[in-house]
mmCIF file of C-alpha atoms in Angstrom:
data_model
loop_
_atom_site.group_PDB
_atom_site.id
_atom_site.type_symbol
_atom_site.label_atom_id
_atom_site.label_comp_id
_atom_site.label_asym_id
_atom_site.label_seq_id
_atom_site.Cartn_x
_atom_site.Cartn_y
_atom_site.Cartn_z
ATOM 1 C CA ASP H 656 3.656 -7.416 36.921
ATOM 2 C CA GLY H 657 2.796 -4.431 34.741
ATOM 3 C CA GLY H 658 -0.597 -4.330 33.141
ATOM 4 C CA ILE H 659 -4.102 -2.978 32.944
ATOM 5 C CA THR H 660 -6.714 -3.988 35.488
ATOM 6 C CA GLN H 661 -10.408 -3.648 34.793
ATOM 7 C CA SER H 662 -13.109 -4.260 37.360
ATOM 8 C CA PRO H 663 -15.597 -5.659 37.806
ATOM 9 C CA LYS H 664 -15.543 -8.490 35.292
ATOM 10 C CA TYR H 665 -19.361 -8.569 35.190
ATOM 11 C CA LEU H 666 -21.733 -5.720 36.020
ATOM 12 C CA PHE H 667 -25.501 -5.404 36.013
ATOM 13 C CA ARG H 668 -27.335 -2.133 35.681
ATOM 14 C CA LYS H 669 -30.891 -1.353 36.643
ATOM 15 C CA GLU H 670 -32.925 1.079 34.586
ATOM 16 C CA GLY H 671 -32.183 4.680 35.533
ATOM 17 C CA GLN H 672 -28.982 3.779 37.334
ATOM 18 C CA ASN H 673 -25.483 5.095 36.702
ATOM 19 C CA VAL H 674 -22.665 2.563 36.949
ATOM 20 C CA THR H 675 -18.899 3.061 36.952
ATOM 21 C CA LEU H 676 -16.324 0.765 35.374
ATOM 22 C CA SER H 677 -12.830 0.888 36.794
ATOM 23 C CA CYS H 678 -9.596 0.900 34.784
ATOM 24 C CA GLU H 679 -6.137 1.097 36.351
ATOM 25 C CA GLN H 680 -2.736 0.781 34.654
ATOM 26 C CA ASN H 681 0.781 0.577 36.048
ATOM 27 C CA LEU H 682 2.564 0.738 32.703
ATOM 28 C CA ASN H 683 3.277 4.462 33.053
ATOM 29 C CA HIS H 684 1.433 5.104 29.789
ATOM 30 C CA ASP H 685 0.262 8.615 28.994
ATOM 31 C CA ALA H 686 -2.755 7.694 26.883
ATOM 32 C CA MET H 687 -5.803 5.703 27.964
ATOM 33 C CA TYR H 688 -8.919 4.662 26.057
ATOM 34 C CA TRP H 689 -12.363 3.164 26.465
ATOM 35 C CA TYR H 690 -13.855 1.010 23.728
ATOM 36 C CA ARG H 691 -17.224 -0.652 23.443
ATOM 37 C CA GLN H 692 -17.664 -4.016 21.696
ATOM 38 C CA ASP H 693 -21.036 -5.376 20.655
ATOM 39 C CA PRO H 694 -21.468 -9.057 19.659
ATOM 40 C CA GLY H 695 -20.006 -9.772 16.259
ATOM 41 C CA GLN H 696 -18.779 -6.212 15.912
ATOM 42 C CA GLY H 697 -15.487 -4.417 16.051
ATOM 43 C CA LEU H 698 -14.483 -1.976 18.743
ATOM 44 C CA ARG H 699 -15.843 1.559 18.862
ATOM 45 C CA LEU H 700 -14.080 4.356 20.706
ATOM 46 C CA ILE H 701 -16.028 5.995 23.534
ATOM 47 C CA TYR H 702 -13.511 8.374 25.155
ATOM 48 C CA TYR H 703 -9.766 8.799 25.265
ATOM 49 C CA SER H 704 -7.294 10.739 27.329
ATOM 50 C CA GLN H 705 -3.789 11.717 26.296
ATOM 51 C CA ILE H 706 -2.823 13.379 29.550
ATOM 52 C CA VAL H 707 -4.020 13.817 33.115
ATOM 53 C CA ASN H 708 -6.990 16.173 33.545
ATOM 54 C CA ASP H 709 -7.771 16.103 29.840
ATOM 55 C CA PHE H 710 -9.942 13.817 27.725
ATOM 56 C CA GLN H 711 -11.732 13.818 24.372
ATOM 57 C CA LYS H 712 -14.898 12.274 23.036
ATOM 58 C CA GLY H 713 -14.611 9.352 20.694
ATOM 59 C CA ASP H 714 -17.155 8.182 18.143
ATOM 60 C CA ILE H 715 -19.901 7.130 20.587
ATOM 61 C CA ALA H 716 -19.519 9.306 23.710
ATOM 62 C CA GLU H 717 -23.196 10.075 24.262
ATOM 63 C CA GLY H 718 -24.473 8.557 27.520
ATOM 64 C CA TYR H 719 -20.979 8.085 28.945
ATOM 65 C CA SER H 720 -18.637 10.171 31.090
ATOM 66 C CA VAL H 721 -15.020 9.816 32.185
ATOM 67 C CA SER H 722 -12.435 11.435 34.421
ATOM 68 C CA ARG H 723 -8.641 11.396 34.440
ATOM 69 C CA GLU H 724 -7.496 12.706 37.790
ATOM 70 C CA LYS H 725 -4.499 10.390 37.985
ATOM 71 C CA LYS H 726 -2.231 9.023 35.286
ATOM 72 C CA GLU H 727 -2.953 5.481 36.410
ATOM 73 C CA SER H 728 -6.740 5.659 36.440
ATOM 74 C CA PHE H 729 -9.430 6.275 33.814
ATOM 75 C CA PRO H 730 -12.902 5.303 35.121
ATOM 76 C CA LEU H 731 -15.908 5.180 32.804
ATOM 77 C CA THR H 732 -19.410 5.993 33.993
ATOM 78 C CA VAL H 733 -22.331 4.622 32.019
ATOM 79 C CA THR H 734 -25.157 7.031 32.730
ATOM 80 C CA SER H 735 -28.898 6.494 32.616
ATOM 81 C CA ALA H 736 -28.878 8.460 29.362
ATOM 82 C CA GLN H 737 -27.230 5.486 27.637
ATOM 83 C CA LYS H 738 -30.305 3.558 26.546
ATOM 84 C CA ASN H 739 -28.528 0.511 25.173
ATOM 85 C CA PRO H 740 -25.594 -0.125 27.509
ATOM 86 C CA THR H 741 -25.336 -3.895 27.185
ATOM 87 C CA ALA H 742 -21.895 -4.568 25.715
ATOM 88 C CA PHE H 743 -18.348 -5.662 26.457
ATOM 89 C CA TYR H 744 -16.248 -2.691 27.561
ATOM 90 C CA LEU H 745 -12.509 -2.665 27.026
ATOM 91 C CA CYS H 746 -10.030 -0.248 28.521
ATOM 92 C CA ALA H 747 -6.631 0.248 26.895
ATOM 93 C CA SER H 748 -3.508 2.283 27.367
ATOM 94 C CA SER H 749 -0.564 3.131 25.162
ATOM 95 C CA PRO H 750 2.728 4.929 25.216
ATOM 96 C CA ARG H 751 2.704 7.905 22.881
ATOM 97 C CA MET H 752 2.365 6.677 19.275
ATOM 98 C CA GLY H 753 2.565 3.065 20.420
ATOM 99 C CA LYS H 754 0.330 0.056 20.240
ATOM 100 C CA LEU H 755 -2.620 -0.360 22.563
ATOM 101 C CA PHE H 756 -2.488 -2.695 25.533
ATOM 102 C CA PHE H 757 -5.910 -3.941 26.617
ATOM 103 C CA GLY H 758 -7.419 -4.874 29.931
ATOM 104 C CA SER H 759 -9.477 -8.035 30.398
ATOM 105 C CA GLY H 760 -12.807 -6.262 29.866
ATOM 106 C CA THR H 761 -16.090 -5.721 31.705
ATOM 107 C CA GLN H 762 -19.342 -7.275 30.511
ATOM 108 C CA LEU H 763 -22.204 -4.913 31.312
ATOM 109 C CA SER H 764 -25.775 -6.172 31.190
ATOM 110 C CA VAL H 765 -29.129 -4.574 31.931
ATOM 111 C CA LEU H 766 -31.487 -6.109 34.497
ATOM 112 C CA GLU T 1486 -13.286 9.857 8.447
ATOM 113 C CA LEU T 1487 -11.122 6.776 8.638
ATOM 114 C CA LYS T 1488 -12.911 3.556 7.744
ATOM 115 C CA VAL T 1489 -11.455 0.079 8.086
ATOM 116 C CA GLU T 1490 -12.890 -2.901 6.243
ATOM 117 C CA GLN T 1491 -11.940 -6.503 6.787
ATOM 118 C CA ASN T 1492 -12.835 -9.462 4.681
ATOM 119 C CA PRO T 1493 -13.946 -12.049 5.015
ATOM 120 C CA LEU T 1494 -15.889 -11.474 8.238
ATOM 121 C CA PHE T 1495 -16.335 -15.195 8.743
ATOM 122 C CA LEU T 1496 -14.027 -17.973 7.636
ATOM 123 C CA SER T 1497 -14.236 -21.700 8.214
ATOM 124 C CA MET T 1498 -11.268 -23.664 7.037
ATOM 125 C CA GLN T 1499 -9.641 -27.029 7.466
ATOM 126 C CA GLU T 1500 -6.421 -27.709 9.293
ATOM 127 C CA GLY T 1501 -3.390 -27.691 7.066
ATOM 128 C CA LYS T 1502 -4.803 -25.175 4.580
ATOM 129 C CA ASN T 1503 -3.545 -21.677 3.802
ATOM 130 C CA TYR T 1504 -5.655 -18.553 3.760
ATOM 131 C CA THR T 1505 -5.431 -14.769 3.781
ATOM 132 C CA ILE T 1506 -7.444 -12.131 5.634
ATOM 133 C CA TYR T 1507 -7.580 -8.677 4.060
ATOM 134 C CA CYS T 1508 -7.754 -5.282 5.713
ATOM 135 C CA ASN T 1509 -8.457 -2.145 3.666
ATOM 136 C CA TYR T 1510 -8.509 1.346 5.066
ATOM 137 C CA SER T 1511 -9.780 4.582 3.610
ATOM 138 C CA THR T 1512 -7.262 7.327 4.425
ATOM 139 C CA THR T 1513 -3.526 7.690 4.790
ATOM 140 C CA SER T 1514 -2.079 6.039 7.858
ATOM 141 C CA ASP T 1515 1.386 5.262 9.109
ATOM 142 C CA ARG T 1516 0.554 2.461 11.510
ATOM 143 C CA LEU T 1517 -1.490 -0.697 11.384
ATOM 144 C CA TYR T 1518 -2.017 -3.338 14.036
ATOM 145 C CA TRP T 1519 -3.333 -6.889 14.105
ATOM 146 C CA TYR T 1520 -4.987 -8.267 17.224
ATOM 147 C CA ARG T 1521 -6.389 -11.642 18.204
ATOM 148 C CA GLN T 1522 -9.420 -12.126 20.453
ATOM 149 C CA ASP T 1523 -10.572 -15.428 21.958
ATOM 150 C CA PRO T 1524 -14.261 -15.712 22.978
ATOM 151 C CA GLY T 1525 -15.050 -13.639 26.066
ATOM 152 C CA LYS T 1526 -11.464 -12.476 26.340
ATOM 153 C CA SER T 1527 -9.518 -9.314 25.736
ATOM 154 C CA LEU T 1528 -7.427 -8.435 22.697
ATOM 155 C CA GLU T 1529 -3.909 -9.745 22.301
ATOM 156 C CA SER T 1530 -1.473 -7.824 20.115
ATOM 157 C CA LEU T 1531 -0.060 -9.848 17.226
ATOM 158 C CA PHE T 1532 1.730 -7.457 14.881
ATOM 159 C CA VAL T 1533 2.644 -3.800 14.570
ATOM 160 C CA LEU T 1534 3.295 -2.560 11.009
ATOM 161 C CA LEU T 1535 4.748 0.915 10.715
ATOM 162 C CA SER T 1536 6.061 1.317 7.176
ATOM 163 C CA ASN T 1537 5.257 0.508 3.580
ATOM 164 C CA GLY T 1538 6.390 -2.973 2.699
ATOM 165 C CA ALA T 1539 6.661 -4.052 6.330
ATOM 166 C CA VAL T 1540 6.361 -7.794 6.844
ATOM 167 C CA LYS T 1541 6.200 -9.504 10.214
ATOM 168 C CA GLN T 1542 5.986 -13.233 10.920
ATOM 169 C CA GLU T 1543 5.213 -15.197 14.044
ATOM 170 C CA GLY T 1544 4.779 -18.932 13.720
ATOM 171 C CA ARG T 1545 2.082 -19.703 11.151
ATOM 172 C CA LEU T 1546 0.965 -16.070 10.860
ATOM 173 C CA MET T 1547 2.477 -13.452 8.584
ATOM 174 C CA ALA T 1548 1.312 -9.852 8.232
ATOM 175 C CA SER T 1549 2.214 -7.320 5.577
ATOM 176 C CA LEU T 1550 1.438 -3.693 4.825
ATOM 177 C CA ASP T 1551 1.096 -1.820 1.537
ATOM 178 C CA THR T 1552 0.477 1.822 2.412
ATOM 179 C CA LYS T 1553 0.086 2.857 -1.214
ATOM 180 C CA ALA T 1554 -2.794 0.415 -1.699
ATOM 181 C CA ARG T 1555 -3.986 1.040 1.884
ATOM 182 C CA LEU T 1556 -4.046 -2.696 2.375
ATOM 183 C CA SER T 1557 -2.756 -5.113 4.953
ATOM 184 C CA THR T 1558 -2.937 -8.887 4.807
ATOM 185 C CA LEU T 1559 -2.756 -11.546 7.484
ATOM 186 C CA HIS T 1560 -1.685 -14.851 5.970
ATOM 187 C CA ILE T 1561 -2.216 -18.151 7.734
ATOM 188 C CA THR T 1562 0.009 -21.038 6.703
ATOM 189 C CA ALA T 1563 -0.916 -24.678 7.391
ATOM 190 C CA ALA T 1564 -3.662 -23.713 9.827
ATOM 191 C CA VAL T 1565 -4.041 -25.511 13.152
ATOM 192 C CA HIS T 1566 -7.052 -25.576 15.470
ATOM 193 C CA ASP T 1567 -5.345 -23.332 18.059
ATOM 194 C CA LEU T 1568 -5.510 -20.449 15.610
ATOM 195 C CA SER T 1569 -9.317 -20.385 15.828
ATOM 196 C CA ALA T 1570 -10.192 -16.885 17.097
ATOM 197 C CA THR T 1571 -11.410 -13.500 15.896
ATOM 198 C CA TYR T 1572 -8.748 -11.369 14.242
ATOM 199 C CA PHE T 1573 -8.971 -7.595 14.110
ATOM 200 C CA CYS T 1574 -6.964 -5.081 12.181
ATOM 201 C CA ALA T 1575 -6.756 -1.555 13.561
ATOM 202 C CA VAL T 1576 -5.430 1.594 11.957
ATOM 203 C CA GLY T 1577 -4.015 4.722 13.547
ATOM 204 C CA ASP T 1578 -4.528 8.235 12.238
ATOM 205 C CA SER T 1579 -1.849 9.668 9.979
ATOM 206 C CA GLY T 1580 -0.884 12.352 12.448
ATOM 207 C CA GLY T 1581 0.740 9.786 14.670
ATOM 208 C CA GLY T 1582 -1.131 11.106 17.647
ATOM 209 C CA ALA T 1583 -2.723 9.175 20.483
ATOM 210 C CA ASP T 1584 -6.279 9.586 19.227
ATOM 211 C CA GLY T 1585 -7.042 5.891 19.427
ATOM 212 C CA LEU T 1586 -7.263 3.274 16.728
ATOM 213 C CA THR T 1587 -10.078 2.552 14.283
ATOM 214 C CA PHE T 1588 -10.925 -1.139 14.213
ATOM 215 C CA GLY T 1589 -12.314 -3.356 11.506
ATOM 216 C CA LYS T 1590 -15.297 -5.549 12.379
ATOM 217 C CA GLY T 1591 -13.096 -8.578 12.806
ATOM 218 C CA THR T 1592 -12.700 -11.896 11.013
ATOM 219 C CA HIS T 1593 -14.166 -14.832 12.918
ATOM 220 C CA LEU T 1594 -11.920 -17.766 12.023
ATOM 221 C CA ILE T 1595 -12.857 -21.377 12.696
ATOM 222 C CA ILE T 1596 -10.326 -24.071 11.893
ATOM 223 C CA GLN T 1597 -11.743 -27.559 11.738
ATOM 224 C CA PRO T 1598 -9.817 -30.821 12.012
#
């Protein structure tokens, strides 16, 4: 089945630690995205990538990093510089100019 | 900067009633999307609206787009409990590029028996 797989479903971060959220898609989509969702809020764009080996900052990129070495994969690293990382993180992909397809999300919490 | 506003942000209604959720956006756009999110879950695509006057219907939900007014509506007819969820509208930039969508804050809908 085609889709977007995010892992892990739940993740805990200790202070000063970097953590990486995985996102894999087998839809052959060019574009991939990371969004952050806080309780009762909409989604805010962290980073996006339109093509392999290229990515752009979204509205709230500070404290995060990404890579796009393969078309299928777009991992997000939450660095220690992100002081308020607790949120629900959603990865999405889209064909060019198409709608976004979302993964099941990762809930990140701070210990 | 593109801004997207939804209202109401919270709506409690009874089964069998009709209601409309509104989505306003601040700059020209050629594509608007409606998504549904159940608690703790991901977003499910409901409608894609790509032109002025577009109207899409699926079951008890109907979405429309007025690009001149920069307004989309999501109308619920004869609501049932299963429609309880949070509904988001999202707008793409006018260039048609893959720069991501800008989301409204969502409308938390509770439908009571």
